[in-house]
Coordinates of C-alpha atoms in Angstrom, one line a residue:
X1 CA 116.4 -91.0 -44.3
X2 CA 115.7 -89.3 -40.9
X3 CA 114.4 -92.3 -39.0
X4 CA 117.7 -94.4 -40.6
X5 CA 119.9 -91.8 -39.1
X6 CA 118.3 -91.1 -35.8
X7 CA 118.7 -95.4 -36.1
X8 CA 122.2 -94.8 -36.3
X9 CA 123.4 -92.3 -34.4
X10 CA 120.6 -94.0 -31.8
X11 CA 122.6 -97.4 -31.9
X12 CA 126.3 -95.5 -31.9
X13 CA 125.3 -93.7 -28.7
X14 CA 124.0 -97.3 -26.6
X15 CA 127.7 -99.0 -27.9
X16 CA 129.6 -96.4 -26.7
X17 CA 127.6 -96.1 -23.3
X18 CA 128.4 -99.6 -23.2
X19 CA 132.0 -100.1 -23.6
X20 CA 132.6 -97.2 -21.4
X21 CA 130.7 -100.0 -18.5
X22 CA 133.3 -102.1 -20.5
X23 CA 135.6 -100.2 -19.2
X24 CA 134.8 -98.8 -16.1
X25 CA 134.4 -102.4 -14.8
X26 CA 137.1 -104.1 -16.4
X27 CA 139.1 -100.5 -14.7
X28 CA 138.0 -101.4 -11.7
X29 CA 138.5 -105.3 -11.4
X30 CA 141.9 -105.4 -12.0
X31 CA 142.1 -101.9 -9.4
X32 CA 142.9 -99.6 -12.0
X33 CA 140.6 -96.9 -11.5
X34 CA 142.2 -93.8 -9.7
X35 CA 142.0 -93.9 -6.4
X36 CA 143.4 -91.4 -2.4
X37 CA 146.2 -93.9 -1.4
X38 CA 146.9 -91.5 2.0
X39 CA 150.3 -92.4 3.8
X40 CA 150.2 -92.9 7.5
X41 CA 152.5 -91.5 8.8
X42 CA 154.1 -90.9 12.2
X43 CA 152.6 -87.9 12.2
X44 CA 149.3 -88.7 11.4
X45 CA 148.6 -91.4 13.3
X46 CA 149.4 -89.2 16.4
X47 CA 147.3 -86.4 15.2
X48 CA 144.3 -88.9 14.7
X49 CA 144.8 -90.4 18.2
X50 CA 145.3 -86.6 19.5
X51 CA 141.7 -86.3 17.6
X52 CA 140.1 -89.0 18.6
X53 CA 141.0 -88.5 22.7
X54 CA 140.6 -84.4 22.4
X55 CA 136.4 -85.0 20.3
X56 CA 135.5 -88.4 22.7
X57 CA 136.5 -87.6 26.1
X58 CA 134.2 -84.6 26.3
X59 CA 130.8 -86.6 24.2
X60 CA 131.5 -89.4 26.8
X61 CA 131.7 -86.5 29.4
X62 CA 128.7 -84.6 28.4
X63 CA 127.3 -87.9 27.9
X64 CA 127.6 -88.5 31.5
X65 CA 126.4 -85.6 32.5
X66 CA 123.1 -86.0 30.7
X67 CA 122.6 -89.8 31.6
X68 CA 121.9 -87.9 35.2
X69 CA 120.8 -84.7 34.6
X70 CA 118.1 -82.9 32.7
X71 CA 119.4 -79.0 31.7
X72 CA 115.5 -78.0 33.3
X73 CA 117.3 -77.9 36.8
X74 CA 115.9 -81.6 38.0
X75 CA 118.1 -84.8 38.1
X76 CA 117.6 -87.6 36.4
X77 CA 114.9 -89.8 39.1
X78 CA 115.4 -93.5 39.3
X79 CA 113.5 -96.1 42.3
X80 CA 114.0 -99.5 41.4
X81 CA 112.8 -102.1 44.2
X82 CA 113.3 -105.6 43.4
X83 CA 110.0 -107.9 44.6
X84 CA 110.8 -111.1 44.0
X85 CA 110.9 -111.9 47.2
X86 CA 109.8 -110.8 49.2
X87 CA 106.7 -110.5 47.4
X88 CA 106.7 -114.9 48.1
X89 CA 105.3 -115.3 51.3
X90 CA 108.5 -116.4 54.4
X91 CA 106.4 -120.7 54.6
X92 CA 107.3 -120.8 50.3
X93 CA 110.4 -118.9 50.4
X94 CA 111.9 -122.9 50.8
X95 CA 110.1 -123.6 47.7
X96 CA 109.1 -120.5 45.3
X97 CA 108.9 -122.6 41.8
X98 CA 105.7 -124.7 43.6
X99 CA 104.0 -121.4 45.1
X100 CA 104.0 -119.5 41.4
X101 CA 103.2 -122.6 39.8
X102 CA 99.6 -123.1 42.2
X103 CA 96.9 -121.3 40.8
X104 CA 95.1 -121.7 44.4
X105 CA 97.2 -119.4 45.7
X106 CA 96.4 -115.5 45.3
X107 CA 99.7 -114.4 44.2
X108 CA 98.7 -110.3 45.3
X109 CA 101.1 -107.8 47.1
X110 CA 101.6 -104.7 47.9
X111 CA 105.1 -103.1 47.9
X112 CA 105.7 -99.2 49.4
X113 CA 108.3 -96.7 46.8
X114 CA 109.6 -93.5 48.5
X115 CA 110.2 -90.7 46.2
X116 CA 113.5 -89.2 47.8
X117 CA 113.6 -86.4 44.7
X118 CA 110.9 -84.5 42.5
X119 CA 110.3 -86.0 39.6
X120 CA 108.9 -84.6 36.8
X121 CA 106.1 -86.0 34.5
X122 CA 105.5 -88.5 32.4
X123 CA 107.3 -91.0 34.8
X124 CA 108.1 -94.6 32.9
X125 CA 107.7 -97.1 34.2
X126 CA 109.7 -100.6 33.2
X127 CA 109.8 -104.2 34.7
X128 CA 113.5 -105.6 34.6
X129 CA 114.9 -108.7 34.2
X130 CA 117.8 -110.0 35.5
X131 CA 119.1 -113.5 34.4
X132 CA 117.2 -113.5 31.2
X133 CA 118.6 -114.2 28.0
X134 CA 116.1 -113.6 26.0
X135 CA 119.6 -113.9 23.1
X136 CA 119.4 -117.9 23.4
X137 CA 119.9 -118.9 20.0
X138 CA 116.4 -121.4 20.0
X139 CA 114.2 -118.6 22.0
X140 CA 115.1 -116.3 19.4
X141 CA 114.1 -118.1 16.3
X142 CA 110.5 -119.5 17.9
X143 CA 108.1 -116.9 16.2
X144 CA 107.2 -116.4 12.9
X145 CA 107.5 -112.6 11.8
X146 CA 105.3 -113.5 8.6
X147 CA 102.3 -114.2 10.8
X148 CA 102.3 -112.4 13.4
X149 CA 101.2 -109.8 9.7
X150 CA 99.1 -112.1 7.7
X151 CA 97.7 -114.4 10.7
X152 CA 96.4 -118.0 9.4
X153 CA 96.2 -116.9 5.9
X154 CA 100.0 -118.2 6.8
X155 CA 100.0 -121.7 7.5
X156 CA 104.2 -122.4 7.1
X157 CA 104.5 -122.4 11.2
X158 CA 107.8 -124.3 11.5
X159 CA 109.8 -121.7 13.1
X160 CA 107.5 -121.4 16.2
X161 CA 108.5 -125.4 17.3
X162 CA 107.6 -126.5 20.3
X163 CA 104.9 -123.8 21.0
X164 CA 103.6 -124.1 17.0
X165 CA 99.9 -125.7 17.5
X166 CA 97.6 -127.3 20.1
X167 CA 95.2 -130.1 20.2
X168 CA 95.9 -130.0 15.4
X169 CA 94.8 -126.3 16.0
X170 CA 97.3 -123.3 15.1
X171 CA 98.4 -120.9 18.0
X172 CA 98.8 -117.3 17.3
X173 CA 100.7 -116.0 17.9
X174 CA 103.2 -118.7 17.9
X175 CA 106.2 -119.5 19.6
X176 CA 108.1 -119.0 22.7
X177 CA 108.7 -115.6 22.9
X178 CA 105.0 -115.0 22.3
X179 CA 104.3 -118.3 24.2
X180 CA 106.4 -116.1 27.9
X181 CA 104.8 -113.1 27.8
X182 CA 105.2 -111.1 31.3
X183 CA 101.9 -111.0 32.9
X184 CA 103.1 -109.2 36.1
X185 CA 100.9 -106.1 36.3
X186 CA 101.1 -103.2 39.2
X187 CA 98.4 -100.6 40.1
X188 CA 99.6 -97.0 41.6
X189 CA 98.6 -95.4 44.5
X190 CA 98.8 -92.2 46.4
X191 CA 97.8 -90.4 49.2
X192 CA 94.3 -92.9 48.4
X193 CA 94.1 -91.6 44.9
X194 CA 95.5 -94.2 42.2
X195 CA 97.1 -92.7 39.6
X196 CA 96.7 -93.7 36.2
X197 CA 99.0 -95.4 34.0
X198 CA 99.0 -94.5 30.6
X199 CA 99.8 -98.0 28.5
X200 CA 99.4 -96.5 24.8
X201 CA 102.2 -95.7 22.2
X202 CA 104.9 -98.1 24.9
X203 CA 105.6 -99.6 21.4
X204 CA 107.8 -98.7 18.5
X205 CA 105.6 -97.1 16.2
X206 CA 106.8 -99.1 13.0
X207 CA 106.1 -101.8 15.3
X208 CA 102.8 -101.3 15.4
X209 CA 102.1 -100.6 11.5
X210 CA 103.9 -103.3 10.3
X211 CA 105.2 -105.7 11.9
X212 CA 101.8 -106.3 13.5
X213 CA 98.9 -107.3 11.6
X214 CA 95.4 -105.3 12.3
X215 CA 93.4 -107.7 10.9
X216 CA 95.5 -110.4 13.4
X217 CA 93.5 -110.9 16.1
X218 CA 94.8 -113.9 19.6
X219 CA 93.9 -118.0 18.0
X220 CA 94.1 -121.0 20.7
X221 CA 96.6 -118.9 22.6
X222 CA 97.6 -120.4 26.3
X223 CA 95.3 -122.9 25.0
X224 CA 97.6 -126.5 26.1
X225 CA 98.9 -127.9 29.1
X226 CA 101.5 -126.1 29.7
X227 CA 100.9 -122.1 30.7
X228 CA 104.0 -120.3 30.2
X229 CA 102.9 -116.8 30.4
X230 CA 100.2 -113.4 29.7
X231 CA 97.1 -114.8 27.7
X232 CA 95.8 -112.0 25.0
X233 CA 92.5 -110.9 24.7
X234 CA 91.3 -112.5 21.1
X235 CA 88.8 -109.7 20.7
X236 CA 91.9 -107.3 20.3
X237 CA 94.3 -107.5 17.5
X238 CA 98.0 -108.3 17.5
X239 CA 98.5 -104.7 16.8
X240 CA 97.2 -103.5 19.2
X241 CA 97.9 -105.5 21.9
X242 CA 101.5 -103.6 23.0
X243 CA 102.5 -105.2 26.3
X244 CA 103.4 -108.4 23.3
X245 CA 104.7 -106.0 20.8
X246 CA 107.4 -104.2 23.5
X247 CA 107.6 -108.6 24.7
X248 CA 108.1 -109.2 21.7
X249 CA 111.2 -107.2 20.8
X250 CA 113.7 -109.4 22.2
X251 CA 116.6 -108.1 24.3
X252 CA 121.0 -109.1 23.5
X253 CA 121.8 -108.6 26.9
X254 CA 120.5 -111.2 30.0
X255 CA 119.5 -108.2 32.3
X256 CA 117.1 -105.9 30.5
X257 CA 114.1 -103.4 31.1
X258 CA 110.8 -103.4 29.3
X259 CA 108.7 -100.1 29.1
X260 CA 105.1 -101.1 31.1
X261 CA 103.7 -97.3 31.0
X262 CA 103.7 -94.2 32.2
X263 CA 102.5 -92.0 35.1
X264 CA 101.4 -88.9 33.8
X265 CA 101.8 -86.8 37.2
X266 CA 105.0 -85.4 39.3
X267 CA 105.6 -87.1 41.6
X268 CA 107.2 -84.0 45.0
X269 CA 109.8 -85.0 47.6
X270 CA 109.0 -87.9 50.4
X271 CA 105.8 -88.9 48.3
X272 CA 104.8 -92.5 49.6
X273 CA 103.9 -94.7 46.1
X274 CA 102.1 -97.8 47.0
X275 CA 102.0 -100.5 44.5
X276 CA 99.4 -103.0 44.3
X277 CA 101.1 -106.3 42.1
X278 CA 100.7 -109.4 40.3
X279 CA 103.3 -111.6 41.0
X280 CA 102.7 -114.1 38.6
X281 CA 105.5 -114.0 36.4
X282 CA 107.8 -117.3 36.8
X283 CA 111.4 -115.9 37.1
X284 CA 112.0 -118.4 40.3
X285 CA 112.5 -122.6 38.1
X286 CA 115.7 -120.2 36.3
X287 CA 116.9 -117.7 38.9
X288 CA 115.7 -115.0 37.8
X289 CA 115.3 -111.4 39.4
X290 CA 112.1 -109.0 39.0
X291 CA 112.5 -105.5 39.6
X292 CA 110.3 -102.6 39.3
X293 CA 111.6 -99.0 38.0
X294 CA 110.3 -95.2 37.9
X295 CA 112.3 -93.4 35.7
X296 CA 111.8 -89.7 34.9
X297 CA 114.2 -89.6 30.9
X298 CA 116.4 -86.2 29.5
X299 CA 117.2 -85.3 26.2
X300 CA 119.5 -89.2 26.2
X301 CA 117.2 -90.9 27.5
X302 CA 116.6 -92.7 30.6
X303 CA 119.6 -93.5 33.0
X304 CA 122.7 -95.4 31.4
X305 CA 126.2 -94.3 31.7
X306 CA 127.4 -97.2 29.6
X307 CA 127.4 -94.9 26.5
X308 CA 129.5 -92.2 28.5
X309 CA 131.9 -94.7 29.9
X310 CA 132.5 -96.5 26.2
X311 CA 133.7 -92.4 25.0
X312 CA 135.3 -91.9 28.1
X313 CA 137.5 -95.2 27.9
X314 CA 138.1 -95.0 23.5
X315 CA 139.0 -90.9 24.5
X316 CA 142.0 -92.0 27.2
X317 CA 142.6 -94.7 24.9
X318 CA 143.1 -92.5 21.7
X319 CA 145.4 -90.7 24.0
X320 CA 147.7 -92.8 25.8
X321 CA 147.9 -94.8 22.4
X322 CA 149.1 -91.1 20.3
X323 CA 151.5 -90.4 23.7
X324 CA 153.6 -93.7 23.0
X325 CA 153.6 -93.1 19.1
X326 CA 155.1 -89.8 19.9
X327 CA 157.4 -90.6 22.6
X328 CA 158.4 -94.2 20.0
X329 CA 158.9 -91.4 17.2
X330 CA 160.6 -89.3 19.0
X331 CA 163.4 -92.1 19.9
X332 CA 163.0 -94.0 17.5
X333 CA 162.8 -91.0 14.7
X334 CA 164.7 -92.6 11.0
X335 CA 164.2 -90.7 7.4
X336 CA 160.8 -91.9 5.0
X337 CA 161.3 -93.9 2.7
X338 CA 164.9 -95.5 4.0
X339 CA 164.5 -99.1 2.7
X340 CA 167.4 -100.6 4.7
X341 CA 164.7 -100.8 7.4
X342 CA 162.8 -102.9 5.7
X343 CA 163.2 -106.6 7.4
X344 CA 164.4 -108.1 4.9
X345 CA 166.6 -105.7 4.1
X346 CA 167.7 -106.0 7.7
X347 CA 168.3 -109.9 7.9
X348 CA 170.2 -109.8 4.0
X349 CA 172.0 -107.0 6.1
X350 CA 172.8 -108.9 9.4
X351 CA 173.6 -112.0 7.7

């Protein structure tokens, strides 16, 4: 008897809940649920734009200041050196593409970077490429994320075309992005002593742990007739090849920087850093530029004025619109809810 009572009560409860769900879904689809419908009066619109201007302009100014200066009495210092032209011998500058593609010609080059302001460690080393469209649709799609994680266990690599296989054997990692890996190298010397570069943890931890397999090793990579960029050590798993991981995170803009490493020693004013580099990467065939960047950072990151300028622009635009709307509201004031100002009513009145 008790079981029948409990089962009957349970069925009734289920029916009530399901009925409420059906009713709620009906009210939602018919747009009959209680809702807040604010009326944007001129006063509210002016106040909202004023509020945006008051918020965004100070945020933009603080961001610009943080982009240039750190609170601990030191500036965000950048040293930028373009080396792609000067690192080509004078006789070869008329045909840079032939020079960079000729493996018999040494590509070593020395550059001198003078420190004009004190640079506090860690000092970040970036390579910058200009006029390089990593966001091209065909380039971005030419990769296999599942192969990067599972290796040769994953066989459907059709998305990697045209760098999918070589001699009927799969390429790991496949695709144009990996094939075009940046392969210039840098060595830094100060006062005759080498500055050690820390190249660990330059890639995102999430990429190393979840996108590149710990048991996936390069296979048949850069073994074809047409060599793209750098080669990979076949004895190191992809999750530890941080140069590749950094490069595979493609940029949205044609000018971008990618982290190469960190110098964990301070650089004093008037220090001269000798950079011995290997100018291997071909940017000459498409008119690209290569630059080496040394930079300190603040709580906001490196030196980048875009966010600050964007906030200031939005704030100034909001204040300008608030002033314009205020003047229009004062000059053409009318009572709220006056139906005679509706367009169709004004036409009928004029007729």
